[in-house]
């Protein structure tokens, strides 16, 4: 266990991480979740849009 004492930079960088307050950590998680959901909705919307345009093209070709 002599590596942390010889390299103080690593110990300080690791100690900074847990010092994030809980009231700040929660909104960060919520923002992350919202971003993931936004991406999901965007992808689903793209798929629906592609299907809609494909259906419109096929109907116009058939008509």
PDB file of C-alpha atoms in Angstrom:
ATOM      1  CA  UNK A   1       0.000   0.000   0.000  1.00  0.00           C
ATOM      2  CA  UNK A   2       2.879   2.375  -0.719  1.00  0.00           C
ATOM      3  CA  UNK A   3       1.608   3.498  -4.139  1.00  0.00           C
ATOM      4  CA  UNK A   4      -0.934   6.109  -2.874  1.00  0.00           C
ATOM      5  CA  UNK A   5       1.668   7.759  -0.612  1.00  0.00           C
ATOM      6  CA  UNK A   6       4.207   7.963  -3.434  1.00  0.00           C
ATOM      7  CA  UNK A   7       1.577   9.395  -5.825  1.00  0.00           C
ATOM      8  CA  UNK A   8      -0.510  12.010  -3.993  1.00  0.00           C
ATOM      9  CA  UNK A   9      -2.218  13.133  -7.205  1.00  0.00           C
ATOM     10  CA  UNK A  10      -4.146   9.894  -7.564  1.00  0.00           C
ATOM     11  CA  UNK A  11      -5.401   9.922  -3.964  1.00  0.00           C
ATOM     12  CA  UNK A  12      -6.652  13.513  -4.248  1.00  0.00           C
ATOM     13  CA  UNK A  13      -8.418  12.861  -7.557  1.00  0.00           C
ATOM     14  CA  UNK A  14     -10.228   9.843  -6.099  1.00  0.00           C
ATOM     15  CA  UNK A  15     -11.246  11.744  -2.948  1.00  0.00           C
ATOM     16  CA  UNK A  16     -12.896  14.492  -5.038  1.00  0.00           C
ATOM     17  CA  UNK A  17     -15.443  12.068  -6.510  1.00  0.00           C
ATOM     18  CA  UNK A  18     -17.418  11.121  -3.351  1.00  0.00           C
ATOM     19  CA  UNK A  19     -17.541  14.739  -2.138  1.00  0.00           C
ATOM     20  CA  UNK A  20     -20.336  15.510  -4.632  1.00  0.00           C
ATOM     21  CA  UNK A  21     -23.379  16.345  -2.462  1.00  0.00           C
ATOM     22  CA  UNK A  22     -26.453  14.143  -2.690  1.00  0.00           C
ATOM     23  CA  UNK A  23     -28.703  17.048  -3.693  1.00  0.00           C
ATOM     24  CA  UNK A  24     -26.434  17.605  -6.677  1.00  0.00           C
ATOM     25  CA  UNK A  25     -25.942  13.943  -7.485  1.00  0.00           C
ATOM     26  CA  UNK A  26     -29.695  13.270  -7.741  1.00  0.00           C
ATOM     27  CA  UNK A  27     -30.457  15.972 -10.356  1.00  0.00           C
ATOM     28  CA  UNK A  28     -27.464  14.762 -12.327  1.00  0.00           C
ATOM     29  CA  UNK A  29     -28.933  11.267 -12.411  1.00  0.00           C
ATOM     30  CA  UNK A  30     -32.325  12.663 -13.388  1.00  0.00           C
ATOM     31  CA  UNK A  31     -30.746  14.670 -16.204  1.00  0.00           C
ATOM     32  CA  UNK A  32     -28.940  11.565 -17.404  1.00  0.00           C
ATOM     33  CA  UNK A  33     -32.192   9.562 -17.375  1.00  0.00           C
ATOM     34  CA  UNK A  34     -34.039  12.337 -19.201  1.00  0.00           C
ATOM     35  CA  UNK A  35     -31.322  12.427 -21.850  1.00  0.00           C
ATOM     36  CA  UNK A  36     -31.600   8.663 -22.345  1.00  0.00           C
ATOM     37  CA  UNK A  37     -35.395   8.866 -22.619  1.00  0.00           C
ATOM     38  CA  UNK A  38     -35.094  11.767 -25.059  1.00  0.00           C
ATOM     39  CA  UNK A  39     -32.783   9.705 -27.238  1.00  0.00           C
ATOM     40  CA  UNK A  40     -35.211   6.774 -27.103  1.00  0.00           C
ATOM     41  CA  UNK A  41     -38.144   8.969 -28.122  1.00  0.00           C
ATOM     42  CA  UNK A  42     -36.058  10.460 -30.925  1.00  0.00           C
ATOM     43  CA  UNK A  43     -35.149   7.022 -32.270  1.00  0.00           C
ATOM     44  CA  UNK A  44     -38.745   5.795 -32.021  1.00  0.00           C
ATOM     45  CA  UNK A  45     -39.919   8.935 -33.789  1.00  0.00           C
ATOM     46  CA  UNK A  46     -37.405   8.363 -36.559  1.00  0.00           C
ATOM     47  CA  UNK A  47     -38.611   4.779 -36.994  1.00  0.00           C
ATOM     48  CA  UNK A  48     -42.252   5.877 -37.104  1.00  0.00           C
ATOM     49  CA  UNK A  49     -41.374   8.655 -39.554  1.00  0.00           C
ATOM     50  CA  UNK A  50     -39.567   6.192 -41.807  1.00  0.00           C
ATOM     51  CA  UNK A  51     -42.521   3.791 -41.684  1.00  0.00           C
ATOM     52  CA  UNK A  52     -44.975   6.617 -42.424  1.00  0.00           C
ATOM     53  CA  UNK A  53     -42.992   7.881 -45.405  1.00  0.00           C
ATOM     54  CA  UNK A  54     -42.566   4.316 -46.659  1.00  0.00           C
ATOM     55  CA  UNK A  55     -46.309   3.688 -46.389  1.00  0.00           C
ATOM     56  CA  UNK A  56     -47.073   6.968 -48.150  1.00  0.00           C
ATOM     57  CA  UNK A  57     -44.648   6.144 -50.951  1.00  0.00           C
ATOM     58  CA  UNK A  58     -46.055   2.637 -51.351  1.00  0.00           C
ATOM     59  CA  UNK A  59     -49.646   3.918 -51.438  1.00  0.00           C
ATOM     60  CA  UNK A  60     -48.806   6.581 -54.009  1.00  0.00           C
ATOM     61  CA  UNK A  61     -47.027   3.986 -56.147  1.00  0.00           C
ATOM     62  CA  UNK A  62     -49.990   1.607 -55.887  1.00  0.00           C
ATOM     63  CA  UNK A  63     -52.486   4.369 -56.683  1.00  0.00           C
TER      64      UNK A  63
END
